[in-house]
């Protein structure tokens, strides 16, 4: 007995494709089904939210409040232009947090490289004192599920308050531990 889906898609009682209306003709059932499955299911979909964290090299305090006002929207713009919708950007004078949806066609490493390279070039144009600016070599990328999205947005918005009592290093250690990321202190900080 032929599966009802196959019958509905134009397969004859012998299981072979019957000539559909139009110019195409499939010799085998498998070819016919592959065509129709791809025709009706062409999308590749994903919803991966990433909480990205990285600091300035040596945790230098380059990101003044004036720079933050322009840097955070600039970072969001880079993400949006790379098909990684920005949900929240924030940080303090020595690091940034970015929450975004990862494009299904990009790796986290590609996004990080684009964000760091472009923003570093921009920051260096913001005055002679910024000529020696660099981001740290590494980064932390943590997955965020839909139930945690609002809390993560609030956490990023509240960075100034949070860092009245915690250093970037304390915060980063806590993030790595809460996500079960193994790390070696000798190689985390640069």
mmCIF file of N, CA, C and O in Angstrom, residues 53-59 94-95 116 134-140 168 172 188-190:
data_model
loop_
_atom_site.group_PDB
_atom_site.id
_atom_site.type_symbol
_atom_site.label_atom_id
_atom_site.label_comp_id
_atom_site.label_asym_id
_atom_site.label_seq_id
_atom_site.Cartn_x
_atom_site.Cartn_y
_atom_site.Cartn_z
ATOM 1 N N UNK A 53 30.778 38.488 25.714
ATOM 2 C CA UNK A 53 31.462 39.358 26.665
ATOM 3 C C UNK A 53 32.944 39.410 26.300
ATOM 4 O O UNK A 53 33.562 38.365 26.078
ATOM 5 N N UNK A 54 33.494 40.615 26.226
ATOM 6 C CA UNK A 54 34.942 40.757 26.071
ATOM 7 C C UNK A 54 35.368 42.108 26.629
ATOM 8 O O UNK A 54 34.568 43.033 26.757
ATOM 9 N N UNK A 55 36.656 42.187 26.970
ATOM 10 C CA UNK A 55 37.162 43.398 27.614
ATOM 11 C C UNK A 55 38.194 44.095 26.737
ATOM 12 O O UNK A 55 38.629 43.565 25.716
ATOM 13 N N UNK A 56 38.602 45.252 27.197
ATOM 14 C CA UNK A 56 39.724 45.926 26.575
ATOM 15 C C UNK A 56 40.995 45.173 26.961
ATOM 16 O O UNK A 56 41.021 44.458 27.965
ATOM 17 N N UNK A 57 42.019 45.287 26.157
ATOM 18 C CA UNK A 57 43.287 44.613 26.457
ATOM 19 C C UNK A 57 43.813 45.137 27.798
ATOM 20 O O UNK A 57 43.867 46.349 28.019
ATOM 21 N N UNK A 58 44.135 44.210 28.689
ATOM 22 C CA UNK A 58 44.637 44.593 30.011
ATOM 23 C C UNK A 58 43.611 45.292 30.874
ATOM 24 O O UNK A 58 43.951 45.889 31.882
ATOM 25 N N UNK A 59 42.348 45.243 30.497
ATOM 26 C CA UNK A 59 41.258 45.916 31.185
ATOM 27 C C UNK A 59 41.527 47.409 31.362
ATOM 28 O O UNK A 59 41.159 48.044 32.345
ATOM 29 N N UNK A 94 35.717 49.153 30.900
ATOM 30 C CA UNK A 94 36.751 48.214 30.474
ATOM 31 C C UNK A 94 36.231 46.958 29.769
ATOM 32 O O UNK A 94 37.015 46.068 29.451
ATOM 33 N N UNK A 95 34.939 46.879 29.520
ATOM 34 C CA UNK A 95 34.402 45.696 28.818
ATOM 35 C C UNK A 95 33.007 45.959 28.276
ATOM 36 O O UNK A 95 32.367 46.945 28.645
ATOM 37 N N UNK A 116 34.801 43.062 16.774
ATOM 38 C CA UNK A 116 36.015 43.606 17.381
ATOM 39 C C UNK A 116 36.821 44.445 16.385
ATOM 40 O O UNK A 116 37.281 45.539 16.722
ATOM 41 N N UNK A 134 43.024 48.548 22.130
ATOM 42 C CA UNK A 134 42.877 47.177 21.624
ATOM 43 C C UNK A 134 41.873 46.440 22.502
ATOM 44 O O UNK A 134 41.790 46.684 23.710
ATOM 45 N N UNK A 135 41.129 45.529 21.879
ATOM 46 C CA UNK A 135 40.307 44.597 22.635
ATOM 47 C C UNK A 135 41.187 43.435 23.084
ATOM 48 O O UNK A 135 42.199 43.138 22.446
ATOM 49 N N UNK A 136 40.779 42.749 24.131
ATOM 50 C CA UNK A 136 41.499 41.547 24.550
ATOM 51 C C UNK A 136 41.436 40.514 23.423
ATOM 52 O O UNK A 136 40.546 40.576 22.563
ATOM 53 N N UNK A 137 42.346 39.569 23.410
ATOM 54 C CA UNK A 137 42.367 38.568 22.352
ATOM 55 C C UNK A 137 41.202 37.599 22.427
ATOM 56 O O UNK A 137 40.682 37.156 21.411
ATOM 57 N N UNK A 138 40.754 37.253 23.620
ATOM 58 C CA UNK A 138 39.697 36.252 23.779
ATOM 59 C C UNK A 138 38.329 36.865 23.969
ATOM 60 O O UNK A 138 38.128 38.075 23.865
ATOM 61 N N UNK A 139 37.378 36.004 24.266
ATOM 62 C CA UNK A 139 35.989 36.421 24.516
ATOM 63 C C UNK A 139 35.256 35.286 25.209
ATOM 64 O O UNK A 139 35.724 34.148 25.217
ATOM 65 N N UNK A 140 34.113 35.608 25.754
ATOM 66 C CA UNK A 140 33.209 34.594 26.293
ATOM 67 C C UNK A 140 31.905 34.679 25.539
ATOM 68 O O UNK A 140 31.365 35.772 25.336
ATOM 69 N N UNK A 168 35.460 43.223 36.549
ATOM 70 C CA UNK A 168 35.198 42.442 35.347
ATOM 71 C C UNK A 168 35.663 41.002 35.538
ATOM 72 O O UNK A 168 34.966 40.061 35.161
ATOM 73 N N UNK A 172 33.359 37.772 35.079
ATOM 74 C CA UNK A 172 33.688 36.806 34.033
ATOM 75 C C UNK A 172 33.869 35.406 34.623
ATOM 76 O O UNK A 172 33.387 34.419 34.064
ATOM 77 N N UNK A 188 43.334 33.253 30.509
ATOM 78 C CA UNK A 188 42.076 33.978 30.334
ATOM 79 C C UNK A 188 42.319 35.474 30.173
ATOM 80 O O UNK A 188 41.650 36.131 29.398
ATOM 81 N N UNK A 189 43.282 36.008 30.868
ATOM 82 C CA UNK A 189 43.460 37.458 30.912
ATOM 83 C C UNK A 189 44.595 37.898 30.007
ATOM 84 O O UNK A 189 45.696 37.386 30.068
ATOM 85 N N UNK A 190 44.324 38.838 29.160
ATOM 86 C CA UNK A 190 45.374 39.476 28.354
ATOM 87 C C UNK A 190 45.073 40.945 28.200
ATOM 88 O O UNK A 190 44.083 41.444 28.579
#
